[in-house]
PDB file of C-alpha atoms in Angstrom:
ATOM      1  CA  UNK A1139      67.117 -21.192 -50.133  1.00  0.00           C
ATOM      2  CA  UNK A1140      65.620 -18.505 -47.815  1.00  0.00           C
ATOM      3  CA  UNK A1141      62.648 -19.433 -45.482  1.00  0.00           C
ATOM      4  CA  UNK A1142      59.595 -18.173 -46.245  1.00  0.00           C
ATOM      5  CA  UNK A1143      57.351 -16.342 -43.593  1.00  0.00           C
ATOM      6  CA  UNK A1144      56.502 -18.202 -41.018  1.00  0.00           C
ATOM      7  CA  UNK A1145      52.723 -19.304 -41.717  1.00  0.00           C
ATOM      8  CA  UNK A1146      49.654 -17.248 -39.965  1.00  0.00           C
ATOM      9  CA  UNK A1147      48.184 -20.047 -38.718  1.00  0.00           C
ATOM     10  CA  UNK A1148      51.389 -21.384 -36.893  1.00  0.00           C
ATOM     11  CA  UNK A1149      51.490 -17.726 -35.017  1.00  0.00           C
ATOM     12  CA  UNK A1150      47.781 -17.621 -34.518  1.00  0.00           C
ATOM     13  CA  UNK A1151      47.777 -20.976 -32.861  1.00  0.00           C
ATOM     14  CA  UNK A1152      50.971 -20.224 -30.676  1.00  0.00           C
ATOM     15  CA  UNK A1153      49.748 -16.828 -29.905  1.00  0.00           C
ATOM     16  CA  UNK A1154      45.484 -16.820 -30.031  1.00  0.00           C
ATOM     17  CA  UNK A1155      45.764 -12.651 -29.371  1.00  0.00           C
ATOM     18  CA  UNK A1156      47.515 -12.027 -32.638  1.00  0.00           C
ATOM     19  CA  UNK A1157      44.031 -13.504 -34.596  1.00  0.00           C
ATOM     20  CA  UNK A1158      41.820 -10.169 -32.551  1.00  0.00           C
ATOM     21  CA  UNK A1159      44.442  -8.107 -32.868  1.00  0.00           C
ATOM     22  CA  UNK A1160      44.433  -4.817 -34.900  1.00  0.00           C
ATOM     23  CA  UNK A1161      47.634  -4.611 -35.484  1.00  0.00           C
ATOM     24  CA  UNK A1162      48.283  -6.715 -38.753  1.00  0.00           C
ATOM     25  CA  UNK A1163      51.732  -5.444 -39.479  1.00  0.00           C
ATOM     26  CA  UNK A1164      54.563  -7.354 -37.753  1.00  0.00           C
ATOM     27  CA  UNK A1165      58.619  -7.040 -37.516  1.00  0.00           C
ATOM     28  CA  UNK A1166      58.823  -8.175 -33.399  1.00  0.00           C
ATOM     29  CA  UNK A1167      58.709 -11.456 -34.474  1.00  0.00           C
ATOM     30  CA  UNK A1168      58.406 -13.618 -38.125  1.00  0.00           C
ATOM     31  CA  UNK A1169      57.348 -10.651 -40.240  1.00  0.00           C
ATOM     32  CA  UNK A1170      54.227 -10.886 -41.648  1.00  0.00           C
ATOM     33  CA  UNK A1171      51.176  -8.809 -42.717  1.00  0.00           C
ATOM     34  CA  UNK A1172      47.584 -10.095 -42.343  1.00  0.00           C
ATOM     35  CA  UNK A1173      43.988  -8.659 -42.114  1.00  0.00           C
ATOM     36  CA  UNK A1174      41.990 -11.030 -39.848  1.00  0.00           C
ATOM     37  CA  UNK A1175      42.429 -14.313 -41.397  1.00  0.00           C
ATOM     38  CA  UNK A1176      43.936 -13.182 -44.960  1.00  0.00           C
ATOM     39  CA  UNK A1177      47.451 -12.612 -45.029  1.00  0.00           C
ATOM     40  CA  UNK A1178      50.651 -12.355 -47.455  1.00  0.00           C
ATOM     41  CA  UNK A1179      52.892 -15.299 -47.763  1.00  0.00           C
ATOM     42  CA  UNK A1180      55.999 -14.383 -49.153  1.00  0.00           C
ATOM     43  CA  UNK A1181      58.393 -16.410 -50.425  1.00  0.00           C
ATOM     44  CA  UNK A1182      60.585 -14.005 -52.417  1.00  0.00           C
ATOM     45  CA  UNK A1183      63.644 -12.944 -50.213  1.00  0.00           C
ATOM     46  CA  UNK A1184      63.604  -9.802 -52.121  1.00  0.00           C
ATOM     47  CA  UNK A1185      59.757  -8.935 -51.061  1.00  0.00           C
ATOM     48  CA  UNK A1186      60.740  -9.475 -47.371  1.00  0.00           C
ATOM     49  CA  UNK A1187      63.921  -7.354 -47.066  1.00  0.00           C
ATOM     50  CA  UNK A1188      61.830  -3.973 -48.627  1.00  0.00           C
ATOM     51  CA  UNK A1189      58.706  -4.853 -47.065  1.00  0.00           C
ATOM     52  CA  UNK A1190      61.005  -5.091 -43.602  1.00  0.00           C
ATOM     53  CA  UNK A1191      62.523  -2.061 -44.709  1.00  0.00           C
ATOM     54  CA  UNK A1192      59.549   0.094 -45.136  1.00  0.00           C
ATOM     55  CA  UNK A1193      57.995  -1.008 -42.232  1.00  0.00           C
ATOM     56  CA  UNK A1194      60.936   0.070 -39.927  1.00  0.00           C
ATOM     57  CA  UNK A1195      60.854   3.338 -41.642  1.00  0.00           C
ATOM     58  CA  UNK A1196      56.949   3.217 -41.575  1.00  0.00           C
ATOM     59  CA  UNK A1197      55.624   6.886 -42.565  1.00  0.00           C
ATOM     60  CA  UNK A1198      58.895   8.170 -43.449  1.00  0.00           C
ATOM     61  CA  UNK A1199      61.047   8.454 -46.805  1.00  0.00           C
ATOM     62  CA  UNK A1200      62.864   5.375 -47.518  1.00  0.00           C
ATOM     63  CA  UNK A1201      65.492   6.288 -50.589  1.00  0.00           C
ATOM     64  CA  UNK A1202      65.900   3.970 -53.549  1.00  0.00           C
ATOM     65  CA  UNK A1203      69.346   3.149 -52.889  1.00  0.00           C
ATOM     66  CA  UNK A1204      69.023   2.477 -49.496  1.00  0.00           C
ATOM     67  CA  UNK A1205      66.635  -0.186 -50.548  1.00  0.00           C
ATOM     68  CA  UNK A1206      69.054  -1.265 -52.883  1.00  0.00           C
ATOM     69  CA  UNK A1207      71.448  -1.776 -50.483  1.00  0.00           C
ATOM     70  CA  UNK A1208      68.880  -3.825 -48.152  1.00  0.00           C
ATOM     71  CA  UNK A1209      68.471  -6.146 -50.950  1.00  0.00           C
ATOM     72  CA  UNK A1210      72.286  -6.671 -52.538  1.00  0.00           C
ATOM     73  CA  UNK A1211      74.254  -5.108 -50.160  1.00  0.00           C
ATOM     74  CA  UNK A1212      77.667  -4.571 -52.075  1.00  0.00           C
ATOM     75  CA  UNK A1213      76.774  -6.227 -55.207  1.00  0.00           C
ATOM     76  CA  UNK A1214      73.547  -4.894 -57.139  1.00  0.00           C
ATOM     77  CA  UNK A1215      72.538  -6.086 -60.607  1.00  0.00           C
ATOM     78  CA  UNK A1216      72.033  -3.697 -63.394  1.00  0.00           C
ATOM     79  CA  UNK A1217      68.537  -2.578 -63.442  1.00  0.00           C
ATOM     80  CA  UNK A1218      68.470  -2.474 -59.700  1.00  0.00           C
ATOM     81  CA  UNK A1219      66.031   0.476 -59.463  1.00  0.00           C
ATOM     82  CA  UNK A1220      63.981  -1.331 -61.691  1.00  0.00           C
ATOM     83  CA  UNK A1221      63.259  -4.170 -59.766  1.00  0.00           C
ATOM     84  CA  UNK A1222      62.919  -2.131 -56.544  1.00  0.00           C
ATOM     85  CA  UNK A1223      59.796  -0.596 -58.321  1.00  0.00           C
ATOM     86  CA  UNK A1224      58.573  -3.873 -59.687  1.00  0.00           C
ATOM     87  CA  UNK A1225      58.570  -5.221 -55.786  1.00  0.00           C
ATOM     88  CA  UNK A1226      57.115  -2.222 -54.259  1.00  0.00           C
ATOM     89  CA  UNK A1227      54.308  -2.646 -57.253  1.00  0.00           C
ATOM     90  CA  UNK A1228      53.858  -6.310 -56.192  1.00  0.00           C
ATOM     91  CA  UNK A1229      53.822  -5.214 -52.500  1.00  0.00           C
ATOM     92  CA  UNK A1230      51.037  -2.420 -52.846  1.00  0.00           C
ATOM     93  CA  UNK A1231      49.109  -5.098 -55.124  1.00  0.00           C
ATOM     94  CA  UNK A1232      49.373  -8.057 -52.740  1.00  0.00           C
ATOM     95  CA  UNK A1233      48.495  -5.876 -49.531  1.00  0.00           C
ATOM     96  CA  UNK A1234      45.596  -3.968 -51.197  1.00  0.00           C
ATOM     97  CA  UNK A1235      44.350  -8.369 -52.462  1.00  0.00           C
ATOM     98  CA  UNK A1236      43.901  -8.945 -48.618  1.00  0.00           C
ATOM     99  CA  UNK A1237      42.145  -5.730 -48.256  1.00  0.00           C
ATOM    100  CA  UNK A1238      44.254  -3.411 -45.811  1.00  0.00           C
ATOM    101  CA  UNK A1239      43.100  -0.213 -46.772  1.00  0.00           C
ATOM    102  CA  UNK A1240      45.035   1.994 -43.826  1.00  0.00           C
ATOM    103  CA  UNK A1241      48.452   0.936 -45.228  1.00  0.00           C
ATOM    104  CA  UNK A1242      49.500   2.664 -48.511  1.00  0.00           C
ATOM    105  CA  UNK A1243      53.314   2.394 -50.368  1.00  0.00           C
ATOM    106  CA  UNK A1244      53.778   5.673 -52.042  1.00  0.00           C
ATOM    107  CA  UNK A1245      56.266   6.259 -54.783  1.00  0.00           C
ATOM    108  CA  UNK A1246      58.645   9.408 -55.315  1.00  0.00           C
ATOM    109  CA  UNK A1247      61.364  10.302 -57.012  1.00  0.00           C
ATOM    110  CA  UNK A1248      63.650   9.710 -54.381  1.00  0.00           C
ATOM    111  CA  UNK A1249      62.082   6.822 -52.873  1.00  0.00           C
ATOM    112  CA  UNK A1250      59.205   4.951 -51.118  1.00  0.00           C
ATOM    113  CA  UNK A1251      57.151   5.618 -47.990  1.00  0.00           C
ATOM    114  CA  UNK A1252      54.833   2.974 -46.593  1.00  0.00           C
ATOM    115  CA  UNK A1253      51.903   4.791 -44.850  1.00  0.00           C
ATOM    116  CA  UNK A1254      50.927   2.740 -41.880  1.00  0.00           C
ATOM    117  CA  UNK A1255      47.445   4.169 -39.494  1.00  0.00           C
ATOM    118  CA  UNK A1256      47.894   4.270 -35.768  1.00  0.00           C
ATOM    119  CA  UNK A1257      47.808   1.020 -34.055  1.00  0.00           C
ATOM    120  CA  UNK A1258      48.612  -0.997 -37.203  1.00  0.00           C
ATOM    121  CA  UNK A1259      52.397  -2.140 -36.868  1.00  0.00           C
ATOM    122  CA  UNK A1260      53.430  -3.666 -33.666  1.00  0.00           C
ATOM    123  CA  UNK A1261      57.214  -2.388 -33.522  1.00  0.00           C
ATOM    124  CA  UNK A1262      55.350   1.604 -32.922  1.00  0.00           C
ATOM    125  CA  UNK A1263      52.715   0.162 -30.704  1.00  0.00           C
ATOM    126  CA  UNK A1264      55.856  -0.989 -28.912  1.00  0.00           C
ATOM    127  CA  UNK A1265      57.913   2.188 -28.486  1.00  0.00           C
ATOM    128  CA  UNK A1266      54.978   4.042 -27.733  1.00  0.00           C
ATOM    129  CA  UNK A1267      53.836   1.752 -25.043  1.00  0.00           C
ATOM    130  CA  UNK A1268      57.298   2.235 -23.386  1.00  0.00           C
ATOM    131  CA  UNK A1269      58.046   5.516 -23.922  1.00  0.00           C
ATOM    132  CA  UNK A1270      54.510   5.876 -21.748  1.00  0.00           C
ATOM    133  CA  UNK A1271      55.637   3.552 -19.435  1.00  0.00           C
ATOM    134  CA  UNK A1272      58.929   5.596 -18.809  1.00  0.00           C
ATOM    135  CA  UNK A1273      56.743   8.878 -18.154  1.00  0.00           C
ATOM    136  CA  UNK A1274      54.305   6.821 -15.887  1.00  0.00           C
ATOM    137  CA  UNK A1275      57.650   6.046 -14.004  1.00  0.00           C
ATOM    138  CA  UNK A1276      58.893   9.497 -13.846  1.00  0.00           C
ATOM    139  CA  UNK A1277      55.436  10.705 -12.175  1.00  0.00           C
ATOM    140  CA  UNK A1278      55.944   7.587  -9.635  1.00  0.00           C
ATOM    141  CA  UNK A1279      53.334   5.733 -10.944  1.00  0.00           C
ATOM    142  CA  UNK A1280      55.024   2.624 -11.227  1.00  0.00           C
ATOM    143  CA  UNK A1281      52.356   0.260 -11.063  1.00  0.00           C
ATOM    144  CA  UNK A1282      50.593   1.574 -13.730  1.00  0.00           C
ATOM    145  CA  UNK A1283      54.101   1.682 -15.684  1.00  0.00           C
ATOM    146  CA  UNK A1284      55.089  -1.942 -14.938  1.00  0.00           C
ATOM    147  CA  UNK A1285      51.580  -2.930 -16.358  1.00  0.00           C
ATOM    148  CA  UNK A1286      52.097  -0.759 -20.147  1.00  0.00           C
ATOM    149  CA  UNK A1287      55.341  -2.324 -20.329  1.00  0.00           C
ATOM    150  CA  UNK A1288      53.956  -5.626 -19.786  1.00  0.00           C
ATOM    151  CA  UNK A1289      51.896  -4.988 -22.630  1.00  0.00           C
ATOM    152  CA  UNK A1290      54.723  -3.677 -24.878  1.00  0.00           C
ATOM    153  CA  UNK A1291      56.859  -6.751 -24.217  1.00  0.00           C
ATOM    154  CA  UNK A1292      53.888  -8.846 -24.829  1.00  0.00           C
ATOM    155  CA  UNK A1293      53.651  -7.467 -28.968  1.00  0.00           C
ATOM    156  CA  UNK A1294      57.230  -9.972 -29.072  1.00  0.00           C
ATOM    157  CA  UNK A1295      56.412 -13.073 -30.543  1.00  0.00           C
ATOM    158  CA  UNK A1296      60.223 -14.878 -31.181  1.00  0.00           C
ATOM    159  CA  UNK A1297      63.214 -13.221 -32.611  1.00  0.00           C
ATOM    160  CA  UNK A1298      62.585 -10.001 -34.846  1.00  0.00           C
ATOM    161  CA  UNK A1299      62.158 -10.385 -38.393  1.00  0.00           C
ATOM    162  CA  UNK A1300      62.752 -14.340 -37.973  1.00  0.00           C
ATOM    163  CA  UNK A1301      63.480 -15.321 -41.419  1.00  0.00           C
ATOM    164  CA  UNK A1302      64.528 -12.371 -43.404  1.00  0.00           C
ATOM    165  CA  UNK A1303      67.635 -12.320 -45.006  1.00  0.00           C
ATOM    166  CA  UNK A1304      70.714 -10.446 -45.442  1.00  0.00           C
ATOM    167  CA  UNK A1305      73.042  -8.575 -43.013  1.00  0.00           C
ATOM    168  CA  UNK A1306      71.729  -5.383 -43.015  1.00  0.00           C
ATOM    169  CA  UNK A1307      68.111  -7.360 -42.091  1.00  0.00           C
ATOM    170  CA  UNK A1308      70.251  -8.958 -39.337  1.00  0.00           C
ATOM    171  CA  UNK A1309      71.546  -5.205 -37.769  1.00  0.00           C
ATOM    172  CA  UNK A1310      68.285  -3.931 -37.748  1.00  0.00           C
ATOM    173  CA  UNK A1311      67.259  -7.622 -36.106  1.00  0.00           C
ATOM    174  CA  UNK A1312      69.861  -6.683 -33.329  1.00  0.00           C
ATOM    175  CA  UNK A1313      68.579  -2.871 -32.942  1.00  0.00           C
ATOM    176  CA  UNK A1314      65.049  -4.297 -32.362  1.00  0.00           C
ATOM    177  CA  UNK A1315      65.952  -7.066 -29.985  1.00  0.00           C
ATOM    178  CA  UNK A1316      67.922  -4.395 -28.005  1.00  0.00           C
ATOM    179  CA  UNK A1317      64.901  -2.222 -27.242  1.00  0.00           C
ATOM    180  CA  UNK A1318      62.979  -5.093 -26.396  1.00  0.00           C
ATOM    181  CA  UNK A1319      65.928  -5.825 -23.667  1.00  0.00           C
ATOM    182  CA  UNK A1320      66.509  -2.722 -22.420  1.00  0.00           C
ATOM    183  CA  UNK A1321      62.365  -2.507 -21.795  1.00  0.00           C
ATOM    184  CA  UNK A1322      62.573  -5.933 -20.207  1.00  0.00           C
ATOM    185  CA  UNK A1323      65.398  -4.227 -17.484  1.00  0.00           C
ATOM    186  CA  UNK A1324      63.095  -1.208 -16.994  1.00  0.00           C
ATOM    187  CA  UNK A1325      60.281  -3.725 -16.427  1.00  0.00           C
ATOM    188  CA  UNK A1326      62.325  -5.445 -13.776  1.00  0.00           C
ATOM    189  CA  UNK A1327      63.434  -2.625 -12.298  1.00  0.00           C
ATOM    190  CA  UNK A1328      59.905  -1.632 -11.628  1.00  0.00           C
ATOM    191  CA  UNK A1329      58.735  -5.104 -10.177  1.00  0.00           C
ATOM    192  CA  UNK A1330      61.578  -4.859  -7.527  1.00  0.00           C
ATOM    193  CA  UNK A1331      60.835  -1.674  -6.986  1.00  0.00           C
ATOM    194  CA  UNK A1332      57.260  -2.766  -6.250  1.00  0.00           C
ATOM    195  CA  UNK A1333      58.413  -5.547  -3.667  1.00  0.00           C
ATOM    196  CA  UNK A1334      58.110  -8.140  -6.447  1.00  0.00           C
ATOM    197  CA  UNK A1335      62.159  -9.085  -5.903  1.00  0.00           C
ATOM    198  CA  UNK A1336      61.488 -13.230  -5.839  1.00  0.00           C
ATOM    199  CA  UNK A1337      59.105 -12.766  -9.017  1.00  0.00           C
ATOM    200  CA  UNK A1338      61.613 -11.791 -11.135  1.00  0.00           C
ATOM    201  CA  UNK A1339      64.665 -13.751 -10.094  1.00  0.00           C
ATOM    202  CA  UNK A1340      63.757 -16.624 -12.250  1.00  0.00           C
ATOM    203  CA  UNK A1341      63.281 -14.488 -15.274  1.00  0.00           C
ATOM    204  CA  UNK A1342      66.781 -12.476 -14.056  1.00  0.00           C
ATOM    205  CA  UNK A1343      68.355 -16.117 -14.619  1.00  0.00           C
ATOM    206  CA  UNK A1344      67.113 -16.733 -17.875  1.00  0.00           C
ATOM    207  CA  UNK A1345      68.166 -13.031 -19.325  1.00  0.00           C
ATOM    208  CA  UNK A1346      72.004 -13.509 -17.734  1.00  0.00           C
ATOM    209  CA  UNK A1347      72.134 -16.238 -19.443  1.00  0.00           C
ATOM    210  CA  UNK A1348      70.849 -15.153 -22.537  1.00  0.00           C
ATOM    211  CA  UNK A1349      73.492 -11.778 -22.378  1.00  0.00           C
ATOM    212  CA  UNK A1350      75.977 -12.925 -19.647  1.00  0.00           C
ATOM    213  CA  UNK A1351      77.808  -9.423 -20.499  1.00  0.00           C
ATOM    214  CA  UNK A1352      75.197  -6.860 -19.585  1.00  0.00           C
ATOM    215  CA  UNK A1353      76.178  -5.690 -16.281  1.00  0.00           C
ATOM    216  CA  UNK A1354      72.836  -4.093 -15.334  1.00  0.00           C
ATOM    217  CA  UNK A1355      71.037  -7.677 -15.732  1.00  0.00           C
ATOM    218  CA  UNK A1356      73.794  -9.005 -13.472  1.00  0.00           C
ATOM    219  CA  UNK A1357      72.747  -6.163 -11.079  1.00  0.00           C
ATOM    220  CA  UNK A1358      69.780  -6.413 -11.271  1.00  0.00           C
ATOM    221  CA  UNK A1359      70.049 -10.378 -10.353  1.00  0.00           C
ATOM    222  CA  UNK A1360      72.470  -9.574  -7.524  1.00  0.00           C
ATOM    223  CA  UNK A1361      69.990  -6.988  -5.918  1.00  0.00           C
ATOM    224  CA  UNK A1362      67.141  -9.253  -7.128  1.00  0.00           C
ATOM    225  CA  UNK A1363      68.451 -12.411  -4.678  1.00  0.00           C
ATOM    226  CA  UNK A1364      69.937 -10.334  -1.807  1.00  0.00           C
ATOM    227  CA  UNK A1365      66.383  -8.519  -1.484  1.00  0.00           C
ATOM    228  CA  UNK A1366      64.596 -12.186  -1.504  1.00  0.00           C
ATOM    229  CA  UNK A1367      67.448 -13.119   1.401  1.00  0.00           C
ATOM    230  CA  UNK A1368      69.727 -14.930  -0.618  1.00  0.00           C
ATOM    231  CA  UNK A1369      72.366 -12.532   0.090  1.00  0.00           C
ATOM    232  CA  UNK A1370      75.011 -15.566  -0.476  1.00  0.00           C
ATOM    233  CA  UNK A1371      73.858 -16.317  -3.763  1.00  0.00           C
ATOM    234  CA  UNK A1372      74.089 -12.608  -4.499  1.00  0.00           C
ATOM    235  CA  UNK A1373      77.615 -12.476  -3.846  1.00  0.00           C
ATOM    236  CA  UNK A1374      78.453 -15.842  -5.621  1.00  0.00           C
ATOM    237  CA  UNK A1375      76.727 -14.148  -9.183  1.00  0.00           C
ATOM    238  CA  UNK A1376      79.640 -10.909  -8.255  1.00  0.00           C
ATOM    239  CA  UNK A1377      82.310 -13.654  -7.986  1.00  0.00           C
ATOM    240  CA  UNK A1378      81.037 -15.424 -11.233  1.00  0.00           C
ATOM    241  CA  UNK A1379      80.993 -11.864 -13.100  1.00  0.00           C
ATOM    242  CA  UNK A1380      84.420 -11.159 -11.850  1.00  0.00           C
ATOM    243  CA  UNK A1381      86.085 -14.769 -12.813  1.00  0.00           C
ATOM    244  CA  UNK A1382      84.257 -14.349 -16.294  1.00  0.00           C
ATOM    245  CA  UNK A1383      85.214 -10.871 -17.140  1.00  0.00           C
ATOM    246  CA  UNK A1384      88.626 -11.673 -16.379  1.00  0.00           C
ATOM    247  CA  UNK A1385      88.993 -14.762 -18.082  1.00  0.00           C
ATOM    248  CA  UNK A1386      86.783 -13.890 -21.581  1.00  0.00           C
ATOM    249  CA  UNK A1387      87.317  -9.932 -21.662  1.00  0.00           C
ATOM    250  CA  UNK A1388      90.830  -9.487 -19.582  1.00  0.00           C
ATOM    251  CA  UNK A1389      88.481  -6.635 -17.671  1.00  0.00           C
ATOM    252  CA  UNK A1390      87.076  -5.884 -14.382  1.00  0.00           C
ATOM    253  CA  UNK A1391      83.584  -5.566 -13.441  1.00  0.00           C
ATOM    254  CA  UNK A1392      82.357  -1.963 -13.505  1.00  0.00           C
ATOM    255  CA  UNK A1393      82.952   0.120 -10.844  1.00  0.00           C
ATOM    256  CA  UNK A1394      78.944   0.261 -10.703  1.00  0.00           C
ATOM    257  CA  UNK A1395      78.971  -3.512 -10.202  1.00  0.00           C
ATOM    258  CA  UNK A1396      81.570  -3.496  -7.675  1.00  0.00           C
ATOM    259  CA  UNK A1397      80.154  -0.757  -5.172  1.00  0.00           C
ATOM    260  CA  UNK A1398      77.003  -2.768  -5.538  1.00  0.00           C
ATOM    261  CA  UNK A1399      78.849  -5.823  -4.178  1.00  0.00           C
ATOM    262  CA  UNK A1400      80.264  -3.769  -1.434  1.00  0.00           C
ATOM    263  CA  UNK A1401      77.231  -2.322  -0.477  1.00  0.00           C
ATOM    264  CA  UNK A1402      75.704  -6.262  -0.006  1.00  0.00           C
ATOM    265  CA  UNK A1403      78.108  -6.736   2.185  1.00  0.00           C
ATOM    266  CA  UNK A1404      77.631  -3.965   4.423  1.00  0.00           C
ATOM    267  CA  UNK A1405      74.154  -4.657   3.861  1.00  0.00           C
ATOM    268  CA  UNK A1406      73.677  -1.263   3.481  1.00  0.00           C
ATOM    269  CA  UNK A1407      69.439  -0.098   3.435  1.00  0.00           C
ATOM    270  CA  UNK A1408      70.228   1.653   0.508  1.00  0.00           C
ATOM    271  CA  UNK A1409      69.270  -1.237  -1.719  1.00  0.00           C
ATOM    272  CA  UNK A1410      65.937  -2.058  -0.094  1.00  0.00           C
ATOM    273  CA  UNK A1411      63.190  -1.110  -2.058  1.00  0.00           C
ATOM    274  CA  UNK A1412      62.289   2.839  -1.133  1.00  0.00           C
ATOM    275  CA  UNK A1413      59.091   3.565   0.577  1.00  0.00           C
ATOM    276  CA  UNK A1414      55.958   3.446  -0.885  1.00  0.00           C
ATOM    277  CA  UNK A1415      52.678   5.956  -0.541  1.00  0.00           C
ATOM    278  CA  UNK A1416      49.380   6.297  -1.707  1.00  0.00           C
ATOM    279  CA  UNK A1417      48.160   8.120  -4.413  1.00  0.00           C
ATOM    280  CA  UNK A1418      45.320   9.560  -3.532  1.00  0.00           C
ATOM    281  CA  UNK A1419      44.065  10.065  -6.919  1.00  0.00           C
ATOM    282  CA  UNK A1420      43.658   6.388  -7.663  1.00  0.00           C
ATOM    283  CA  UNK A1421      45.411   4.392  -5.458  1.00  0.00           C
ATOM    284  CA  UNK A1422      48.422   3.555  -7.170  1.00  0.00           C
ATOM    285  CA  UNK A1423      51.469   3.038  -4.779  1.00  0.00           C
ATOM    286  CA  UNK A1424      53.969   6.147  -5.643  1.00  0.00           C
ATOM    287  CA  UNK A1425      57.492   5.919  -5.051  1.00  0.00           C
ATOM    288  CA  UNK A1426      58.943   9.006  -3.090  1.00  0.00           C
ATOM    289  CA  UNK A1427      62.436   8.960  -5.364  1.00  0.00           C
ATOM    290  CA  UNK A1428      63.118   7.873  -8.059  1.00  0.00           C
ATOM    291  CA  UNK A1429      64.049   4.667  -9.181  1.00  0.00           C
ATOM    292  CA  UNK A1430      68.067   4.092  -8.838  1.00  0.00           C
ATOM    293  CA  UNK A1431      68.881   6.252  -6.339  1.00  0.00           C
ATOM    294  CA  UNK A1432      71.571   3.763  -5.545  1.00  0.00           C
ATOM    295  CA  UNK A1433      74.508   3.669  -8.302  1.00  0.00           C
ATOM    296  CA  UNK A1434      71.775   3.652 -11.004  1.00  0.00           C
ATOM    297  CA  UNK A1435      71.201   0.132 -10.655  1.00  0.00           C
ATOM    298  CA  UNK A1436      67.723  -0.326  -8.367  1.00  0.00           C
TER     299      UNK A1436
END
């Protein structure tokens, strides 16, 4: 048997901002939909994968059969459409019960679309957070950027859509979980590019070990200790990568990864943190070029 969604009051208790929030409409985590203290409890694995489904094609077209896939994958019943149209009934009934009224599932010929307001579904708030955080950077505001990404990253609360079944759940699972880590590296990126190079080294650790085949966390942990003066450890990390690589892949490190090693043993200034200067607008600290001007690593 499938779990059902994880319980509001579990998340609300683990995580006391979710209970303010106004977004009610969660995938970056245990998917669930509430409206202050009312929300859906699913149990029907069938309900999860198209309410999923809509919501990570929230305000566009979602066609019939693609939901039909979702939920049998190679193997659909007769009647199929049917019971897509019975669940999306169920849906719009159970969500309108707890009294969302800024979230509508709309029927056409060719499909559903689930109408979702600003604000309302944590996986946009998310991108949008980022993708501002990514122009803040550009400007040189990187301060300011660090912080909106700390606020995106904070919208996670445990593995996306935690419960839902199916494969095709589980590929969109790994497309969300890959945003989230590639925001987490720009994050970092931006704290070492602050000066905050010992902050992060702890949290470098964790993520290498998490993905101990993603060469820009390794960099990033490399740069990360040889800027805190652990320049030895730094090297030792290279020498790991290489001796795993070799042993699990039958491949080198990149030639990204090994210039960077070669540059920590020059100690070239190149991977010191780049000046910083005042804004004089509002004080933010500016960097004078960009981010990874060395090997696109820093």
């Amino acid at each position: 048997m499938y779990p059902s969604l994880i319980r509001y009051e579990t998340v609300a208790k683990q995580h006391p901002e979710v209970r303010m929030s106004k977004i009610g409409f969660r995938v970056l985590g245990p998917l669930h939909v509430c409206n202050e203290d009312r929300c859906l409890h699913l149990k029907s694995p069938r309900q999860q994968v198209v309410l999923a489904a809509l919501l990570l094609n929230a305000n566009r077209l979602v066609p019939v059969e693609s939901l039909i896939k979702a939920v049998w994958e190679d193997g659909p019943p007769e009647g199929a459409r049917h019971q897509i149209q019975n669940c999306a009934s169920m849906l719009r009934r159970r969500i309108r019960d707890i009294g969302v009224s800024e979230v509508e599932i709309i029927g056409y010929p060719a499909g559903y679309t689930m109408h979702v307001s600003e604000g309302r579904l944590d996986a946009t708030v998310f991108d949008r957070q980022v993708a501002e955080a990514r122009e803040l950077a550009a400007e040189g505001r990187l301060a300011t950027a660090a912080g909106r990404l700390r606020s995106a990253l904070s919208l996670w609360l445990g593995a996306p859509l935690a419960g839902v079944p199916g494969r095709i759940m589980q590929q969109e699972a790994a497309r969300l979980a890959e945003r989230r880590l590639s925001a987490q590296e720009d994050w970092i990126d931006l704290e070492m590019a602050l000066g905050g190079s010992a902050q992060v080294t702890a949290e470098l650790y964790r993520l290498v070990s998490e993905h101990p085949f993603r060469e820009r966390l390794r960099a990033q942990l490399m740069l990360s200790l040889h800027r805190s003066g652990r320049t030895a450890e730094a090297l030792a990390v290279y020498r790991q990568t290489w001796q795993m690589f070799a042993d699990e892949l039958g491949l080198e490190p990149s030639p990204v990864l090994k210039g960077l090693e070669v540059a920590i043993l020059r100690g070239d200034p190149a991977l010191w943190r780049p000046p910083l200067a005042r804004d004089p607008f509002d004080g933010e600290a500016r960097v004078e070029y960009p981010i990874g001007a060395f090997g696109g690593i820093a």
